[in-house]
Amino acid sequence: MAKNVLVLKHFESPKEAGTYFRLVCLTGSSKGESYVLAGNRIVIGRGDNADIKLNDTKASREHAEITKVGNGWVATDLGSQNGIVVNEKKVTQSPLNEGDKLIVGQTVFKFAKVEVNAKPKAAKDKNSEAPTGAGAKKTLIPMILLAGFFIYMILGDDKSSSDNSGKSKKQNTANYQDVSGEYLAQLKKRQANEDKAVKEKLNIIYQRGLREFREGNYFRAIAEFNLALIISPGDSYAEYHLRKTKERLDKTIEEFTIRAQRDEGALKFQSSVVSYCSIIRLLYTVPDDPRYKNAETQIKDLETRMGMEPGETNCLKKSRSD
């Protein structure tokens, strides 16, 4: 941390003159601390190796990074579970500007720029005595000669320095831009690899969810599509299949209920029990669901009417093929 980040209080500034960028913590146990960005890459997270370590249960061990790109800074999510937010917008990567709010987990930072001016040099002691008389003349002559030498050097080199300055400046700028462009390319490449890994993971989850849907395991399918939405919030494919799965579950339960009531009215008690058992098996993970409780009550009533022992019909121990 000492290498990449300088930790200060909010009202403190670095001692050396210059332009600095910092993250000011606005919430949590580190509220009021200021993290001056000293390195080119600063990792934020809950882990011990993070440059800015957070006491935040919603933060991953290596949650995000702040990277220097050219003259600016870029915030990048490192594949965390909860992502990062810049100015109330969830992003994967975003440049940081003066005054931007960055949220990592539940911790809020403010990105700020700090200018530290050079301190004025101390004035000479008023009591110090200047040389006088012959001593002053001896001191003055070498100073005049020295000043003349410097004037000659400046005038002689002025033309050559002016010719080379523009060329040097352009060369340095070009090199700087080249390095900056290469770094941005690396960032984009890494981001593309991360996006590819996320898409591959989502595709596996989609396939599991669709398989459970086809086999009639609707609650398992719902769990898979909800997992996809945690990884990729707002994913339209997962949202569509989640909605369709819930609709199919409700429709299937409604069909079993109608069939059970019809068979019961025709005194086909055993067939009615089979339909109610199908509802129990569909909703076995949510026994507090009113439809589960209704099916359970109806089965108990049918057991009594068929002269069976209470609980003799144990739907969950029967095969799904019954």
Short mmCIF file of C-alpha atoms in Angstrom, two decimals:
data_model
loop_
_atom_site.label_atom_id
_atom_site.label_comp_id
_atom_site.label_asym_id
_atom_site.label_seq_id
_atom_site.Cartn_x
_atom_site.Cartn_y
_atom_site.Cartn_z
CA MET A 1 0.00 0.00 0.00
CA ALA A 2 2.82 2.39 0.87
CA LYS A 3 4.19 2.10 -2.66
CA ASN A 4 0.99 2.79 -4.62
CA VAL A 5 -1.16 4.80 -2.18
CA LEU A 6 -0.46 7.58 0.33
CA VAL A 7 -3.06 7.51 3.12
CA LEU A 8 -3.94 10.88 4.65
CA LYS A 9 -6.84 12.49 6.45
CA HIS A 10 -9.37 14.30 4.29
CA PHE A 11 -8.08 17.78 5.21
CA GLU A 12 -4.40 16.86 4.75
CA SER A 13 -2.36 17.34 1.58
CA PRO A 14 0.96 15.87 0.38
CA LYS A 15 4.02 17.80 1.53
CA GLU A 16 5.73 18.03 -1.85
CA ALA A 17 4.51 20.54 -4.45
CA GLY A 18 2.67 19.14 -7.46
CA THR A 19 -0.65 17.90 -8.85
CA TYR A 20 -2.16 14.85 -7.15
CA PHE A 21 -5.27 12.70 -7.58
CA ARG A 22 -6.97 10.99 -4.67
CA LEU A 23 -9.97 8.93 -3.57
CA VAL A 24 -11.74 10.32 -0.50
CA CYS A 25 -13.74 7.71 1.45
CA LEU A 26 -17.23 9.04 2.29
CA THR A 27 -18.75 6.00 4.09
CA GLY A 28 -17.86 3.07 6.33
CA SER A 29 -15.15 2.59 8.92
CA SER A 30 -12.59 4.44 6.75
CA LYS A 31 -14.77 7.52 6.33
CA GLY A 32 -12.65 10.67 6.11
CA GLU A 33 -9.51 8.95 4.87
CA SER A 34 -7.90 10.20 1.67
CA TYR A 35 -5.97 7.82 -0.61
CA VAL A 36 -3.49 9.70 -2.80
CA LEU A 37 -2.78 7.70 -5.97
CA ALA A 38 0.98 7.29 -6.14
CA GLY A 39 1.33 4.22 -8.39
CA ASN A 40 0.03 3.57 -11.89
CA ARG A 41 -2.29 0.73 -10.81
CA ILE A 42 -4.19 0.69 -7.53
CA VAL A 43 -6.27 -2.35 -6.50
CA ILE A 44 -9.32 -1.84 -4.25
CA GLY A 45 -10.81 -4.76 -2.33
CA ARG A 46 -11.27 -6.72 0.85
CA GLY A 47 -8.12 -8.84 0.49
CA ASP A 48 -4.85 -8.29 2.33
CA ASN A 49 -2.98 -7.59 -0.93
CA ALA A 50 -5.28 -4.73 -1.98
CA ASP A 51 -3.70 -1.26 -2.10
CA ILE A 52 -6.92 0.21 -0.65
CA LYS A 53 -8.24 -2.41 1.77
CA LEU A 54 -11.96 -2.22 2.57
CA ASN A 55 -13.81 -3.44 5.63
CA ASP A 56 -16.87 -4.16 3.46
CA THR A 57 -18.64 -7.54 3.24
CA LYS A 58 -20.11 -6.60 -0.16
CA ALA A 59 -16.64 -6.08 -1.65
CA SER A 60 -14.63 -8.86 -3.31
CA ARG A 61 -11.02 -9.58 -2.33
CA GLU A 62 -9.83 -7.85 -5.51
CA HIS A 63 -12.90 -5.89 -6.50
CA ALA A 64 -11.71 -3.06 -8.79
CA GLU A 65 -8.63 -1.25 -10.01
CA ILE A 66 -7.80 2.40 -10.70
CA THR A 67 -5.32 2.68 -13.57
CA LYS A 68 -3.41 5.68 -14.91
CA VAL A 69 -3.99 6.11 -18.63
CA GLY A 70 -2.26 9.11 -20.20
CA ASN A 71 -3.02 12.11 -18.00
CA GLY A 72 -6.20 10.57 -16.61
CA TRP A 73 -7.44 7.65 -14.53
CA VAL A 74 -9.75 4.75 -15.40
CA ALA A 75 -11.82 2.60 -13.00
CA THR A 76 -12.23 -1.08 -13.98
CA ASP A 77 -14.27 -3.86 -12.38
CA LEU A 78 -12.15 -6.99 -11.79
CA GLY A 79 -15.00 -9.46 -12.26
CA SER A 80 -16.49 -8.85 -8.81
CA GLN A 81 -19.88 -10.23 -7.80
CA ASN A 82 -21.49 -6.84 -7.15
CA GLY A 83 -19.65 -4.75 -9.78
CA ILE A 84 -18.80 -1.05 -9.52
CA VAL A 85 -20.92 2.09 -9.84
CA VAL A 86 -19.73 5.45 -11.19
CA ASN A 87 -22.13 8.36 -10.66
CA GLU A 88 -25.11 6.04 -9.97
CA LYS A 89 -24.50 3.97 -13.14
CA LYS A 90 -23.28 0.38 -12.96
CA VAL A 91 -20.29 0.01 -15.30
CA THR A 92 -17.55 -2.43 -16.18
CA GLN A 93 -15.05 0.33 -16.98
CA SER A 94 -15.23 4.12 -16.84
CA PRO A 95 -12.87 7.14 -16.85
CA LEU A 96 -12.82 9.17 -13.62
CA ASN A 97 -13.30 12.93 -13.65
CA GLU A 98 -13.05 15.55 -10.92
CA GLY A 99 -15.90 15.07 -8.41
CA ASP A 100 -17.05 11.64 -9.66
CA LYS A 101 -18.55 9.23 -7.11
CA LEU A 102 -17.21 5.65 -7.20
CA ILE A 103 -19.02 2.87 -5.29
CA VAL A 104 -17.16 -0.37 -4.53
CA GLY A 105 -19.36 -2.84 -2.65
CA GLN A 106 -21.11 -0.52 -0.18
CA THR A 107 -18.19 1.92 0.14
CA VAL A 108 -18.49 5.33 -1.55
CA PHE A 109 -15.43 7.27 -2.76
CA LYS A 110 -15.09 10.73 -4.27
CA PHE A 111 -12.43 11.22 -6.97
CA ALA A 112 -10.66 14.56 -6.47
CA LYS A 113 -7.71 16.53 -7.76
CA VAL A 114 -5.33 18.32 -5.38
CA GLU A 115 -2.87 21.11 -6.27
CA VAL A 116 -0.02 21.65 -3.79
CA ASN A 117 1.85 24.91 -4.31
CA ALA A 118 5.56 25.28 -3.59
CA LYS A 119 6.34 26.98 -0.29
CA PRO A 120 8.05 30.45 -0.58
CA LYS A 121 11.73 30.48 0.32
CA ALA A 122 12.63 31.97 3.68
CA ALA A 123 13.75 35.64 3.53
CA LYS A 124 17.34 36.45 4.44
CA ASP A 125 18.10 37.52 7.98
CA LYS A 126 17.75 41.28 8.25
CA ASN A 127 20.68 41.36 10.70
CA SER A 128 23.13 39.84 8.21
CA GLU A 129 25.66 42.40 7.08
CA ALA A 130 26.42 43.11 3.39
CA PRO A 131 30.07 43.50 2.38
CA THR A 132 31.30 47.11 2.27
CA GLY A 133 34.30 49.04 1.02
CA ALA A 134 37.13 47.13 -0.64
CA GLY A 135 35.54 43.79 0.23
CA ALA A 136 32.40 44.78 -1.71
CA LYS A 137 34.46 45.72 -4.81
CA LYS A 138 36.32 42.39 -4.72
CA THR A 139 33.04 40.54 -4.56
CA LEU A 140 31.33 42.65 -7.26
CA ILE A 141 33.99 42.17 -10.01
CA PRO A 142 33.78 38.34 -10.15
CA MET A 143 29.99 38.56 -10.11
CA ILE A 144 29.99 40.91 -13.16
CA LEU A 145 32.35 38.59 -15.06
CA LEU A 146 30.23 35.58 -14.18
CA ALA A 147 27.04 37.34 -15.31
CA GLY A 148 28.67 38.22 -18.65
CA PHE A 149 29.68 34.60 -19.19
CA PHE A 150 26.15 33.38 -18.60
CA ILE A 151 24.68 35.98 -20.99
CA TYR A 152 27.11 34.82 -23.71
CA MET A 153 26.19 31.18 -23.15
CA ILE A 154 22.46 31.92 -23.27
CA LEU A 155 22.65 34.00 -26.47
CA GLY A 156 24.93 31.46 -28.15
CA ASP A 157 22.71 28.47 -27.39
CA ASP A 158 19.38 30.23 -27.92
CA LYS A 159 19.07 29.38 -31.59
CA SER A 160 20.09 25.73 -31.29
CA SER A 161 17.85 25.18 -28.30
CA SER A 162 14.89 26.80 -30.06
CA ASP A 163 15.44 24.59 -33.13
CA ASN A 164 15.61 21.42 -31.10
CA SER A 165 12.89 22.19 -28.57
CA GLY A 166 9.97 21.80 -30.99
CA LYS A 167 11.38 18.56 -32.39
CA SER A 168 12.06 17.13 -28.90
CA LYS A 169 8.65 18.13 -27.67
CA LYS A 170 6.91 16.46 -30.61
CA GLN A 171 9.01 13.32 -30.19
CA ASN A 172 8.27 13.07 -26.47
CA THR A 173 4.56 13.65 -27.09
CA ALA A 174 4.47 10.97 -29.76
CA ASN A 175 6.23 8.47 -27.49
CA TYR A 176 3.89 9.32 -24.65
CA GLN A 177 0.83 8.83 -26.82
CA ASP A 178 2.23 5.54 -28.13
CA VAL A 179 2.63 4.19 -24.61
CA SER A 180 -0.80 5.43 -23.65
CA GLY A 181 -2.39 3.82 -26.72
CA GLU A 182 -0.66 0.52 -26.04
CA TYR A 183 -1.89 0.50 -22.45
CA LEU A 184 -5.47 1.22 -23.56
CA ALA A 185 -5.21 -1.64 -26.05
CA GLN A 186 -4.12 -3.96 -23.23
CA LEU A 187 -7.05 -2.83 -21.12
CA LYS A 188 -9.48 -3.46 -23.96
CA LYS A 189 -7.97 -6.87 -24.65
CA ARG A 190 -8.24 -7.91 -21.01
CA GLN A 191 -11.81 -6.61 -20.85
CA ALA A 192 -12.67 -8.60 -23.99
CA ASN A 193 -11.25 -11.77 -22.39
CA GLU A 194 -13.28 -11.14 -19.23
CA ASP A 195 -16.44 -10.56 -21.28
CA LYS A 196 -15.80 -13.78 -23.18
CA ALA A 197 -15.40 -15.74 -19.92
CA VAL A 198 -18.65 -14.28 -18.55
CA LYS A 199 -20.53 -15.16 -21.75
CA GLU A 200 -19.24 -18.74 -21.63
CA LYS A 201 -20.32 -19.07 -18.00
CA LEU A 202 -23.76 -17.63 -18.79
CA ASN A 203 -24.18 -20.05 -21.69
CA ILE A 204 -23.57 -23.02 -19.36
CA ILE A 205 -26.16 -21.67 -16.91
CA TYR A 206 -28.68 -21.11 -19.73
CA GLN A 207 -28.29 -24.72 -20.87
CA ARG A 208 -28.79 -26.06 -17.34
CA GLY A 209 -31.89 -23.91 -16.87
CA LEU A 210 -33.42 -24.98 -20.18
CA ARG A 211 -32.74 -28.65 -19.41
CA GLU A 212 -34.50 -28.34 -16.03
CA PHE A 213 -37.37 -26.53 -17.75
CA ARG A 214 -37.83 -29.33 -20.31
CA GLU A 215 -37.78 -31.97 -17.54
CA GLY A 216 -40.46 -30.10 -15.57
CA ASN A 217 -38.12 -29.15 -12.71
CA TYR A 218 -39.37 -25.58 -12.75
CA PHE A 219 -37.92 -24.43 -9.42
CA ARG A 220 -34.46 -25.63 -10.43
CA ALA A 221 -34.83 -23.79 -13.73
CA ILE A 222 -35.90 -20.64 -11.88
CA ALA A 223 -32.79 -20.90 -9.66
CA GLU A 224 -30.51 -21.16 -12.74
CA PHE A 225 -32.03 -18.14 -14.49
CA ASN A 226 -31.84 -16.10 -11.26
CA LEU A 227 -28.14 -17.02 -11.04
CA ALA A 228 -27.65 -15.73 -14.59
CA LEU A 229 -29.26 -12.42 -13.59
CA ILE A 230 -26.89 -12.08 -10.62
CA ILE A 231 -23.91 -12.48 -12.94
CA SER A 232 -25.40 -10.26 -15.66
CA PRO A 233 -28.12 -7.94 -14.21
CA GLY A 234 -30.78 -7.02 -16.73
CA ASP A 235 -29.88 -9.90 -19.08
CA SER A 236 -32.86 -10.06 -21.48
CA TYR A 237 -32.41 -13.77 -22.30
CA ALA A 238 -32.43 -14.81 -18.64
CA GLU A 239 -35.35 -12.50 -17.83
CA TYR A 240 -37.42 -13.95 -20.69
CA HIS A 241 -36.89 -17.59 -19.71
CA LEU A 242 -37.40 -16.81 -16.02
CA ARG A 243 -40.79 -15.30 -16.85
CA LYS A 244 -41.74 -18.20 -19.13
CA THR A 245 -40.74 -20.76 -16.48
CA LYS A 246 -42.90 -19.10 -13.82
CA GLU A 247 -45.84 -18.95 -16.24
CA ARG A 248 -45.43 -22.63 -17.12
CA LEU A 249 -45.28 -23.57 -13.41
CA ASP A 250 -48.49 -21.68 -12.63
CA LYS A 251 -50.29 -23.14 -15.65
CA THR A 252 -49.23 -26.71 -14.82
CA ILE A 253 -50.44 -26.41 -11.22
CA GLU A 254 -53.73 -24.96 -12.42
CA GLU A 255 -54.22 -27.90 -14.82
CA PHE A 256 -53.52 -30.48 -12.07
CA THR A 257 -55.96 -28.70 -9.73
CA ILE A 258 -58.77 -28.74 -12.33
CA ARG A 259 -58.12 -32.43 -13.09
CA ALA A 260 -58.11 -33.37 -9.41
CA GLN A 261 -61.41 -31.57 -8.76
CA ARG A 262 -62.99 -33.18 -11.83
CA ASP A 263 -61.92 -36.70 -10.77
CA GLU A 264 -63.07 -36.10 -7.21
CA GLY A 265 -66.51 -35.05 -8.48
CA ALA A 266 -66.67 -38.27 -10.53
CA LEU A 267 -65.73 -40.27 -7.39
CA LYS A 268 -62.38 -41.21 -8.93
CA PHE A 269 -60.60 -40.58 -5.64
CA GLN A 270 -57.37 -42.38 -6.51
CA SER A 271 -56.94 -40.36 -9.72
CA SER A 272 -57.66 -37.18 -7.78
CA VAL A 273 -54.94 -38.09 -5.25
CA VAL A 274 -52.47 -38.58 -8.10
CA SER A 275 -53.14 -35.05 -9.41
CA TYR A 276 -52.81 -33.49 -5.96
CA CYS A 277 -49.55 -35.43 -5.45
CA SER A 278 -48.22 -33.93 -8.67
CA ILE A 279 -48.80 -30.47 -7.19
CA ILE A 280 -46.99 -31.50 -3.98
CA ARG A 281 -43.97 -32.65 -6.00
CA LEU A 282 -43.84 -29.44 -8.03
CA LEU A 283 -43.94 -27.26 -4.92
CA TYR A 284 -41.96 -29.42 -2.50
CA THR A 285 -39.29 -26.71 -2.05
CA VAL A 286 -41.91 -24.12 -0.99
CA PRO A 287 -44.24 -25.91 1.47
CA ASP A 288 -45.65 -22.55 2.62
CA ASP A 289 -47.17 -21.94 -0.82
CA PRO A 290 -51.02 -21.85 -0.47
CA ARG A 291 -51.36 -24.26 -3.40
CA TYR A 292 -49.12 -26.79 -1.63
CA LYS A 293 -51.16 -26.52 1.58
CA ASN A 294 -54.45 -26.89 -0.32
CA ALA A 295 -53.21 -30.06 -2.08
CA GLU A 296 -52.04 -31.47 1.27
CA THR A 297 -55.47 -30.81 2.85
CA GLN A 298 -57.32 -32.38 -0.07
CA ILE A 299 -55.15 -35.53 0.07
CA LYS A 300 -55.89 -35.98 3.80
CA ASP A 301 -59.62 -35.67 3.10
CA LEU A 302 -59.44 -38.22 0.27
CA GLU A 303 -57.47 -40.65 2.46
CA THR A 304 -60.32 -40.55 5.00
CA ARG A 305 -62.96 -41.07 2.31
CA MET A 306 -61.07 -44.06 0.87
CA GLY A 307 -60.57 -45.60 4.35
CA MET A 308 -56.81 -45.16 4.29
CA GLU A 309 -54.53 -44.45 7.25
CA PRO A 310 -53.59 -40.75 7.74
CA GLY A 311 -50.37 -40.06 5.85
CA GLU A 312 -50.53 -43.34 3.94
CA THR A 313 -50.28 -41.35 0.71
CA ASN A 314 -46.75 -39.99 0.94
CA CYS A 315 -46.31 -38.17 -2.34
CA LEU A 316 -42.67 -37.22 -1.91
CA LYS A 317 -41.58 -40.85 -1.40
CA LYS A 318 -43.36 -42.00 -4.52
CA SER A 319 -41.70 -42.05 -7.90
CA ARG A 320 -42.46 -39.20 -10.26
CA SER A 321 -43.64 -41.80 -12.75
CA ASP A 322 -46.59 -42.80 -10.49
#
